[in-house]
CSV table of C-alpha atoms and ligand atoms in Angstrom, one decimal:
chain,number,residue,atom,x,y,z
A,1,UNK,CA,97.1,121.3,72.9
A,2,UNK,CA,98.4,123.8,70.1
A,3,UNK,CA,99.0,122.7,66.5
A,4,UNK,CA,101.5,124.9,64.7
A,5,UNK,CA,101.6,124.8,60.9
A,6,UNK,CA,104.6,124.7,58.5
A,7,UNK,CA,107.3,124.1,61.0
A,8,UNK,CA,111.0,124.1,60.0
A,9,UNK,CA,112.6,120.8,61.5
A,10,UNK,CA,116.0,122.4,61.5
A,11,UNK,CA,116.1,122.6,65.4
A,12,UNK,CA,114.4,119.3,65.8
A,13,UNK,CA,116.9,117.0,64.3
A,14,UNK,CA,120.5,116.5,65.1
A,15,UNK,CA,121.6,116.3,61.6
A,16,UNK,CA,120.5,120.0,61.4
A,17,UNK,CA,118.6,119.1,58.1
A,18,UNK,CA,116.3,121.9,56.9
A,19,UNK,CA,113.1,120.0,56.3
A,20,UNK,CA,109.6,121.4,56.7
A,21,UNK,CA,106.8,119.5,58.4
A,22,UNK,CA,103.1,120.3,57.6
A,23,UNK,CA,102.4,120.8,61.4
A,24,UNK,CA,103.6,120.0,64.9
A,25,UNK,CA,101.8,119.4,68.2
A,26,UNK,CA,103.5,119.4,71.6
A,27,UNK,CA,102.5,116.7,74.1
A,28,UNK,CA,103.1,118.1,77.5
A,29,UNK,CA,101.0,115.7,79.7
A,30,UNK,CA,98.8,112.7,79.5
A,31,UNK,CA,95.6,114.8,79.1
A,32,UNK,CA,97.0,116.0,75.7
A,33,UNK,CA,97.0,112.4,74.4
A,34,UNK,CA,93.2,111.9,74.8
A,35,UNK,CA,92.7,114.6,72.1
A,36,UNK,CA,95.2,113.1,69.6
A,37,UNK,CA,92.9,110.5,68.1
A,38,UNK,CA,90.6,113.4,66.7
A,39,UNK,CA,93.4,115.6,65.8
A,40,UNK,CA,95.3,113.0,63.7
A,41,UNK,CA,92.3,111.4,62.1
A,42,UNK,CA,93.6,109.8,58.9
A,43,UNK,CA,96.5,112.0,58.6
A,44,UNK,CA,100.2,110.9,58.4
A,45,UNK,CA,102.0,111.3,61.7
A,46,UNK,CA,105.5,110.9,63.3
A,47,UNK,CA,106.4,110.6,67.0
A,48,UNK,CA,109.5,112.8,67.8
A,49,UNK,CA,111.7,113.2,70.9
A,50,UNK,CA,114.7,115.2,70.3
A,51,UNK,CA,115.4,114.0,66.7
A,52,UNK,CA,118.9,112.6,67.5
A,53,UNK,CA,118.2,109.2,65.6
A,54,UNK,CA,116.1,110.6,62.9
A,55,UNK,CA,117.0,111.7,59.2
A,56,UNK,CA,114.5,113.8,57.4
A,57,UNK,CA,115.3,112.8,53.8
A,58,UNK,CA,112.4,115.2,52.6
A,59,UNK,CA,109.7,117.4,53.9
A,60,UNK,CA,107.3,115.7,56.1
A,61,UNK,CA,103.8,115.8,54.8
A,62,UNK,CA,102.0,115.2,58.1
A,63,UNK,CA,101.9,116.0,61.8
A,64,UNK,CA,104.9,115.7,64.0
A,65,UNK,CA,103.9,114.6,67.6
A,66,UNK,CA,106.7,116.1,69.7
A,67,UNK,CA,106.9,114.6,73.1
A,68,UNK,CA,107.6,117.0,76.0
A,69,UNK,CA,106.2,115.2,79.1
A,70,UNK,CA,108.5,116.3,82.1
A,71,UNK,CA,108.9,115.0,85.5
A,72,UNK,CA,111.0,112.7,87.8
A,73,UNK,CA,109.9,111.0,90.9
A,74,UNK,CA,111.0,108.3,93.3
A,75,UNK,CA,108.4,105.6,93.1
A,76,UNK,CA,109.8,103.1,95.5
A,77,UNK,CA,113.0,102.6,97.4
A,78,UNK,CA,114.7,100.4,100.0
A,79,UNK,CA,118.2,100.2,101.2
A,80,UNK,CA,119.5,98.5,98.2
A,81,UNK,CA,117.6,100.0,95.1
A,82,UNK,CA,115.4,102.8,94.0
A,83,UNK,CA,112.7,103.0,91.4
A,84,UNK,CA,112.5,106.2,89.4
A,85,UNK,CA,109.5,107.3,87.1
A,86,UNK,CA,110.7,109.7,84.6
A,87,UNK,CA,108.9,111.7,81.9
A,88,UNK,CA,109.5,110.8,78.3
A,89,UNK,CA,110.4,114.4,77.3
A,90,UNK,CA,113.2,114.7,79.8
A,91,UNK,CA,116.6,115.0,78.3
A,92,UNK,CA,118.6,111.6,78.7
A,93,UNK,CA,122.0,113.0,79.6
A,94,UNK,CA,120.6,115.5,82.2
A,95,UNK,CA,118.6,112.6,83.8
A,96,UNK,CA,121.9,110.3,83.8
A,97,UNK,CA,123.8,113.2,85.6
A,98,UNK,CA,120.9,113.8,88.1
A,99,UNK,CA,120.7,110.1,88.9
A,100,UNK,CA,124.4,110.1,89.5
A,101,UNK,CA,124.1,113.3,91.7
A,102,UNK,CA,121.6,111.5,93.9
A,103,UNK,CA,124.0,108.7,94.4
A,104,UNK,CA,122.3,106.2,92.2
A,105,UNK,CA,124.3,103.6,90.2
A,106,UNK,CA,123.5,102.0,86.9
A,107,UNK,CA,123.4,104.5,84.1
A,108,UNK,CA,127.0,105.9,84.2
A,109,UNK,CA,128.0,104.0,81.0
A,110,UNK,CA,125.2,105.5,79.1
A,111,UNK,CA,126.3,109.2,79.8
A,112,UNK,CA,126.2,111.8,77.1
A,113,UNK,CA,123.9,109.8,74.7
A,114,UNK,CA,121.7,112.5,73.1
A,115,UNK,CA,118.1,112.5,73.0
A,116,UNK,CA,115.1,112.0,75.3
A,117,UNK,CA,114.2,109.5,77.9
A,118,UNK,CA,111.1,108.3,76.1
A,119,UNK,CA,113.2,107.3,73.0
A,120,UNK,CA,115.8,105.3,75.2
A,121,UNK,CA,113.5,102.0,75.2
A,122,UNK,CA,112.6,102.4,71.3
A,123,UNK,CA,116.0,101.3,70.2
A,124,UNK,CA,117.2,100.1,73.7
A,125,UNK,CA,120.1,102.6,73.7
A,126,UNK,CA,123.4,101.0,74.6
A,127,UNK,CA,127.0,102.0,75.0
A,128,UNK,CA,130.3,100.9,76.7
A,129,UNK,CA,128.9,97.3,77.4
A,130,UNK,CA,125.5,98.5,79.0
A,131,UNK,CA,122.1,98.4,77.4
A,132,UNK,CA,119.1,100.5,78.8
A,133,UNK,CA,117.1,97.4,79.1
A,134,UNK,CA,119.3,96.2,82.0
A,135,UNK,CA,117.8,99.1,84.0
A,136,UNK,CA,114.2,99.5,82.8
A,137,UNK,CA,111.5,98.1,85.0
A,138,UNK,CA,108.6,99.1,82.8
A,139,UNK,CA,107.5,101.5,80.2
A,140,UNK,CA,104.3,103.4,80.3
A,141,UNK,CA,102.4,104.9,77.3
A,142,UNK,CA,99.5,105.5,75.2
A,143,UNK,CA,98.3,102.9,72.9
A,144,UNK,CA,97.1,104.6,69.6
A,145,UNK,CA,95.2,101.7,68.4
A,146,UNK,CA,93.3,100.8,71.6
A,147,UNK,CA,93.3,104.5,72.5
A,148,UNK,CA,94.3,104.0,76.2
A,149,UNK,CA,97.1,103.9,78.6
A,150,UNK,CA,99.2,100.9,79.1
A,151,UNK,CA,102.2,99.7,81.1
A,152,UNK,CA,104.7,97.2,79.5
A,153,UNK,CA,106.9,95.3,81.8
A,154,UNK,CA,110.5,95.0,80.7
A,155,UNK,CA,110.1,91.4,79.3
A,156,UNK,CA,107.0,92.6,77.3
A,157,UNK,CA,109.3,95.2,75.6
A,158,UNK,CA,111.2,92.4,73.9
A,159,UNK,CA,114.4,94.4,74.2
A,160,UNK,CA,117.4,93.2,71.8
A,161,UNK,CA,120.4,94.9,70.4
A,162,UNK,CA,119.1,98.3,69.1
A,163,UNK,CA,115.6,96.8,69.0
A,164,UNK,CA,112.4,96.5,70.9
A,165,UNK,CA,108.6,95.9,70.3
A,166,UNK,CA,108.4,99.7,69.9
A,167,UNK,CA,110.4,99.3,66.6
A,168,UNK,CA,108.4,96.3,65.5
A,169,UNK,CA,104.7,95.5,66.3
A,170,UNK,CA,104.2,98.7,68.1
A,171,UNK,CA,106.0,100.9,65.7
A,172,UNK,CA,104.1,104.2,65.6
A,173,UNK,CA,101.3,102.7,67.5
A,174,UNK,CA,102.6,103.3,71.2
A,175,UNK,CA,103.6,106.8,72.6
A,176,UNK,CA,106.0,106.4,75.5
A,177,UNK,CA,104.9,108.6,78.2
A,178,UNK,CA,107.0,107.6,81.2
A,179,UNK,CA,109.9,105.1,81.8
A,180,UNK,CA,110.4,103.4,85.2
A,181,UNK,CA,114.0,102.7,86.0
A,182,UNK,CA,115.5,100.5,88.7
A,183,UNK,CA,118.9,101.7,89.9
A,184,UNK,CA,121.2,100.7,92.6
A,185,UNK,CA,121.8,102.6,95.9
A,186,UNK,CA,124.5,100.3,97.1
A,187,UNK,CA,126.8,99.7,94.2
A,188,UNK,CA,129.2,96.8,93.8
A,189,UNK,CA,131.1,96.0,90.6
A,190,UNK,CA,130.9,98.6,87.8
A,191,UNK,CA,131.0,97.7,84.1
A,192,UNK,CA,134.5,98.4,83.0
A,193,UNK,CA,135.1,95.7,80.4
A,194,UNK,CA,134.5,97.5,77.1
A,195,UNK,CA,137.8,97.8,75.5
A,196,UNK,CA,138.2,101.5,74.9
A,197,UNK,CA,136.8,102.1,78.4
A,198,UNK,CA,139.1,99.7,80.2
A,199,UNK,CA,142.1,101.0,78.1
A,200,UNK,CA,141.1,104.7,79.2
A,201,UNK,CA,140.9,103.6,82.8
A,202,UNK,CA,144.2,101.9,82.7
A,203,UNK,CA,145.9,104.8,81.0
A,204,UNK,CA,144.6,107.3,83.5
A,205,UNK,CA,145.4,105.0,86.5
A,206,UNK,CA,141.8,104.8,87.5
A,207,UNK,CA,141.9,101.3,89.2
A,208,UNK,CA,138.7,101.6,91.2
A,209,UNK,CA,136.5,104.2,89.7
A,210,UNK,CA,133.2,105.3,91.4
A,211,UNK,CA,130.0,105.7,89.1
A,212,UNK,CA,130.7,109.5,88.8
A,213,UNK,CA,134.3,108.9,87.6
A,214,UNK,CA,133.1,106.1,85.2
A,215,UNK,CA,130.7,108.6,83.7
A,216,UNK,CA,133.4,111.2,83.2
A,217,UNK,CA,135.5,108.5,81.6
A,218,UNK,CA,132.9,107.6,79.2
A,219,UNK,CA,132.2,111.3,78.4
A,220,UNK,CA,136.0,111.9,77.6
A,221,UNK,CA,136.1,108.9,75.1
A,222,UNK,CA,132.8,110.0,73.5
A,223,UNK,CA,134.1,113.5,73.0
A,224,UNK,CA,137.3,112.3,71.4
A,225,UNK,CA,135.6,110.5,68.6
A,226,UNK,CA,131.9,111.3,68.2
A,227,UNK,CA,131.1,114.8,66.8
A,228,UNK,CA,129.0,117.2,68.9
A,229,UNK,CA,125.7,117.5,67.0
A,230,UNK,CA,125.7,121.2,67.9
A,231,UNK,CA,128.7,121.7,65.7
A,232,UNK,CA,128.6,119.0,63.1
A,233,UNK,CA,125.3,117.4,62.4
A,234,UNK,CA,125.1,113.7,62.8
A,235,UNK,CA,122.9,111.0,64.5
A,236,UNK,CA,125.7,108.8,66.0
A,237,UNK,CA,126.2,105.5,64.4
A,238,UNK,CA,124.3,105.4,61.2
A,239,UNK,CA,124.1,101.6,60.9
A,240,UNK,CA,123.8,98.9,63.3
A,241,UNK,CA,126.9,96.5,63.7
A,242,UNK,CA,125.8,93.4,61.6
A,243,UNK,CA,125.5,90.1,63.0
A,244,UNK,CA,126.7,87.0,60.9
A,245,UNK,CA,126.5,83.4,61.4
A,246,UNK,CA,129.7,81.4,62.4
A,247,UNK,CA,130.4,79.9,58.9
A,248,UNK,CA,130.0,83.5,57.2
A,249,UNK,CA,132.3,84.8,60.0
A,250,UNK,CA,134.9,82.2,59.4
A,251,UNK,CA,135.0,82.9,55.6
A,252,UNK,CA,135.1,86.6,56.1
A,253,UNK,CA,138.0,86.2,58.5
A,254,UNK,CA,139.9,84.2,56.0
A,255,UNK,CA,139.6,87.0,53.4
A,256,UNK,CA,140.0,90.0,56.0
A,257,UNK,CA,142.2,88.7,58.8
A,258,UNK,CA,142.1,92.1,60.5
A,259,UNK,CA,138.2,91.9,60.9
A,260,UNK,CA,137.2,91.5,64.5
A,261,UNK,CA,134.0,89.8,65.7
A,262,UNK,CA,132.4,89.3,68.9
A,263,UNK,CA,130.6,85.9,69.6
A,264,UNK,CA,127.0,86.2,70.7
A,265,UNK,CA,125.2,83.9,73.0
A,266,UNK,CA,123.6,82.0,70.0
A,267,UNK,CA,127.0,81.5,68.5
A,268,UNK,CA,126.7,84.2,65.8
A,269,UNK,CA,129.3,87.0,65.5
A,270,UNK,CA,128.8,90.7,65.8
A,271,UNK,CA,131.3,92.6,63.5
A,272,UNK,CA,132.2,96.2,63.4
A,273,UNK,CA,130.5,98.2,60.8
A,274,UNK,CA,132.9,101.1,61.4
A,275,UNK,CA,135.9,98.8,60.4
A,276,UNK,CA,134.0,97.5,57.2
A,277,UNK,CA,133.5,101.1,56.0
A,278,UNK,CA,137.0,102.2,57.0
A,279,UNK,CA,138.6,99.2,55.2
A,280,UNK,CA,136.8,100.2,52.1
A,281,UNK,CA,138.5,103.7,52.3
A,282,UNK,CA,135.4,105.7,53.2
A,283,UNK,CA,136.5,107.1,56.5
A,284,UNK,CA,136.7,111.0,56.2
A,285,UNK,CA,135.4,111.0,52.7
A,286,UNK,CA,133.1,113.7,51.4
A,287,UNK,CA,130.0,113.2,49.3
A,288,UNK,CA,128.6,116.6,48.4
A,289,UNK,CA,127.7,118.3,51.6
A,290,UNK,CA,127.5,114.9,53.6
A,291,UNK,CA,130.5,112.9,54.7
A,292,UNK,CA,131.8,110.0,56.8
A,293,UNK,CA,133.2,111.3,60.0
A,294,UNK,CA,137.0,111.3,60.0
A,295,UNK,CA,137.3,109.9,63.7
A,296,UNK,CA,134.5,107.3,63.4
A,297,UNK,CA,133.4,105.6,60.0
A,298,UNK,CA,130.0,104.5,61.4
A,299,UNK,CA,129.0,108.1,61.8
A,300,UNK,CA,127.6,110.1,58.8
A,301,UNK,CA,128.0,113.9,59.1
A,302,UNK,CA,126.3,117.1,57.6
A,303,UNK,CA,129.4,119.0,56.6
A,304,UNK,CA,127.3,122.2,56.3
A,305,UNK,CA,124.0,122.7,54.6
A,306,UNK,CA,123.4,119.1,53.5
A,307,UNK,CA,120.1,118.1,52.3
A,308,UNK,CA,118.5,115.0,54.1
A,309,UNK,CA,118.5,113.4,50.6
A,310,UNK,CA,122.3,113.8,50.3
A,311,UNK,CA,122.9,112.1,53.6
A,312,UNK,CA,120.4,109.3,52.6
A,313,UNK,CA,122.1,108.8,49.3
A,314,UNK,CA,125.6,108.5,51.0
A,315,UNK,CA,124.0,105.8,53.3
A,316,UNK,CA,122.5,103.9,50.4
A,317,UNK,CA,126.0,104.1,48.6
A,318,UNK,CA,127.7,102.7,51.7
A,319,UNK,CA,125.2,99.9,51.9
A,320,UNK,CA,125.8,99.0,48.2
A,321,UNK,CA,129.6,99.2,48.6
A,322,UNK,CA,129.7,97.1,51.8
A,323,UNK,CA,127.3,94.5,50.2
A,324,UNK,CA,129.6,94.3,47.3
A,325,UNK,CA,132.9,93.7,49.1
A,326,UNK,CA,131.7,91.7,52.1
A,327,UNK,CA,128.2,90.3,51.1
A,328,UNK,CA,126.8,92.0,54.3
A,329,UNK,CA,123.8,94.0,54.1
A,330,UNK,CA,124.0,97.0,56.5
A,331,UNK,CA,120.9,97.9,58.3
A,332,UNK,CA,120.5,101.6,59.3
A,333,UNK,CA,120.1,102.3,62.9
A,334,UNK,CA,118.8,105.9,62.2
A,335,UNK,CA,115.1,106.3,61.2
A,336,UNK,CA,114.9,107.6,57.7
A,337,UNK,CA,111.8,109.6,57.1
B,1,FAD,P1,114.2,110.7,68.0
B,1,FAD,O1,115.2,110.7,67.0
B,1,FAD,O2,113.3,111.8,68.3
B,1,FAD,O3,113.3,109.3,67.8
B,1,FAD,C1,113.9,108.2,67.6
B,1,FAD,C2,112.8,107.0,67.4
B,1,FAD,O4,112.1,106.9,68.5
B,1,FAD,C3,111.8,107.4,66.3
B,1,FAD,O5,111.3,106.3,65.8
B,1,FAD,C4,110.7,108.1,67.2
B,1,FAD,O6,109.4,107.9,66.5
B,1,FAD,C5,110.7,107.2,68.4
B,1,FAD,N1,110.4,108.0,69.6
B,1,FAD,C6,110.9,109.0,70.1
B,1,FAD,N2,110.2,109.3,71.3
B,1,FAD,C7,109.3,108.6,71.3
B,1,FAD,C8,108.2,108.4,72.4
B,1,FAD,N3,108.1,109.2,73.4
B,1,FAD,N4,107.2,107.3,72.2
B,1,FAD,C9,107.4,106.6,71.2
B,1,FAD,N5,108.2,106.7,70.2
B,1,FAD,C10,109.2,107.7,70.4
B,1,FAD,N6,122.4,105.6,70.5
B,1,FAD,C11,122.6,104.6,71.2
B,1,FAD,O7,122.0,103.6,71.5
B,1,FAD,N7,124.0,104.6,71.8
B,1,FAD,C12,124.8,105.5,71.6
B,1,FAD,O8,126.0,105.6,72.1
B,1,FAD,C13,124.5,106.7,70.9
B,1,FAD,N8,125.3,107.8,70.6
B,1,FAD,C14,124.9,108.8,69.9
B,1,FAD,C15,125.9,109.9,69.7
B,1,FAD,C16,125.4,110.9,69.0
B,1,FAD,C17,126.5,112.2,68.7
B,1,FAD,C18,124.1,111.0,68.4
B,1,FAD,C19,123.6,112.3,67.7
B,1,FAD,C20,123.2,109.9,68.6
B,1,FAD,C21,123.6,108.8,69.2
B,1,FAD,N9,122.7,107.7,69.5
B,1,FAD,C22,123.2,106.7,70.3
B,1,FAD,C23,121.3,107.8,68.9
B,1,FAD,C24,120.4,108.5,69.9
B,1,FAD,O9,121.0,109.3,70.8
B,1,FAD,C25,119.3,107.7,70.4
B,1,FAD,O10,118.7,106.7,69.5
B,1,FAD,C26,118.3,108.3,71.3
B,1,FAD,O11,117.6,107.5,72.0
B,1,FAD,C27,117.4,109.2,70.4
B,1,FAD,O12,116.6,110.1,71.0
B,1,FAD,P2,115.7,111.1,70.6
B,1,FAD,O13,114.7,111.6,71.6
B,1,FAD,O14,116.5,112.1,69.9
B,1,FAD,O15,114.9,110.2,69.2
B,2,EPU,N1,136.3,100.7,64.2
B,2,EPU,C1,137.1,100.9,63.0
B,2,EPU,N2,137.0,102.2,62.5
B,2,EPU,C2,136.1,103.2,62.7
B,2,EPU,C3,135.3,102.9,63.8
B,2,EPU,C4,135.3,101.8,64.6
B,2,EPU,O1,137.9,100.1,62.8
B,2,EPU,O2,136.1,104.2,62.1
B,2,EPU,C5,136.3,99.5,64.8
B,2,EPU,C6,137.5,99.5,65.8
B,2,EPU,O3,137.9,98.2,65.8
B,2,EPU,C7,136.9,99.7,67.3
B,2,EPU,C8,135.5,99.1,67.0
B,2,EPU,O4,135.2,99.2,65.6
B,2,EPU,O5,137.7,99.3,68.3
B,2,EPU,C9,134.5,99.6,67.9
B,2,EPU,O6,134.3,101.0,67.8
B,2,EPU,P1,133.5,101.9,68.9
B,2,EPU,O7,133.9,101.6,70.3
B,2,EPU,O8,133.6,103.3,68.5
B,2,EPU,O9,132.1,101.4,68.7
B,2,EPU,P2,131.1,101.1,67.5
B,2,EPU,O10,130.9,99.6,67.4
B,2,EPU,O11,131.5,101.7,66.3
B,2,EPU,C10,129.1,101.1,69.0
B,2,EPU,C11,127.7,101.7,69.1
B,2,EPU,C12,127.8,103.1,69.6
B,2,EPU,C13,128.3,103.1,71.0
B,2,EPU,C14,129.7,102.4,71.0
B,2,EPU,C15,130.3,102.3,72.3
B,2,EPU,C16,126.4,100.6,67.4
B,2,EPU,C17,125.7,100.6,66.0
B,2,EPU,N3,127.1,101.7,67.8
B,2,EPU,O12,129.8,101.8,68.1
B,2,EPU,O13,126.4,103.5,69.7
B,2,EPU,O14,128.4,104.4,71.5
B,2,EPU,O15,129.7,101.1,70.4
B,2,EPU,O16,129.7,101.2,73.1
B,2,EPU,O17,126.2,99.5,68.2
B,2,EPU,C18,124.8,104.7,68.2
B,2,EPU,O18,124.1,103.7,68.5
B,2,EPU,O19,124.4,105.7,67.8
B,2,EPU,C19,126.2,104.7,69.0
B,2,EPU,C20,127.0,105.9,68.8
């Protein structure tokens, strides 16, 4: 395992922010992890996949542990379903496409999400009506406290909306090495309910899409409103969609009749943070070299040469403005370092 010193992080974060880390180590297999304890000692460290949900607001005075464990294997299968074991360092979208090529169904709505397989369970990635927790059987990893390998079954991962045990009790204590997925070989009804997805299917006369064409529909929608990080630095939604209780939702609705909310199982309502920001007039606005994306107000962008600190300041400003207008505290989805 090689440790590289003074590493520019520009290529390692989707905001394209030019911060520097003291050092970086590449973890390519399980063996490498056994040496980590000694290497880290008491130093600060950060686990990194592809950096597409991470904002470096300053230089990082510690070790970046970059996960590059590769591999894909069929662990089990029968006529109906397949279980796949996939390395944490595999690229998420390539994995989705490969699973579809093999004729497996389940991941199509999660097409084109940037990042690594290992980061998918961390915030329980989700899009177009599907969350990855629906498809995860178990998560394998290395426990930095107990210094050993462990497997957590899906219920033990405490998955929620953009949340899991890996963002709470196990934050920075557990390195995901491999994820086990359960996918369908015989597919029945697909998930086409999400509003913009069903509208796209209707418009394009796709009455009965197969998983591959559903994936293509998702890719088209995403390309129409989310900036490509290779061209415009961003990390997708910067904030989570806030969840408010029924009374709060009712009073907000009286003041803002156009506000939409979706009732959750417990009776609370999820509201669109993109709408809250757009309604304040921030969509497309610039703030130094940072900005609010013109097609999606929940996405903050690097308009060119932005420092991480500038993007962070814009995020803090939006939190303040949203709080002032709606008494809602936006919570960042992106990890701010
Ligand atoms: P990183 O940014 O490297 O890491 C994210 C977090 O996970 C950090 O806390 C890190 O410490 C931790 N981590 C990473 N790898 C490991 C590991 N192996 N073990 C333990 N901890 C680890 N997200 C969605 O949910 N839905 C979307 O639709 C979506 N769309 C996006 C669109 C764009 C254009 C972009 C840029 C981002 C989008 N995202 C979306 C966010 C992002 O794609 C996901 O959060 C993705 O899972 C991040 O993967 P990563 O490898 O880049 O994570
Ligand atoms: N909206 C606006 N203005 C905007 C953006 C959105 O009014 O500028 C309103 C519209 O009413 C729109 C609704 O918000 O219909 C929903 O917009 P969209 O479908 O784009 O979804 P989102 O709630 O903004 C969430 C996820 C995305 C995910 C999409 C699709 C969060 C924080 N974000 O965004 O995930 O791709 O749904 O499922 O839950 C991410 O997490 O990084 C991410 C991109």
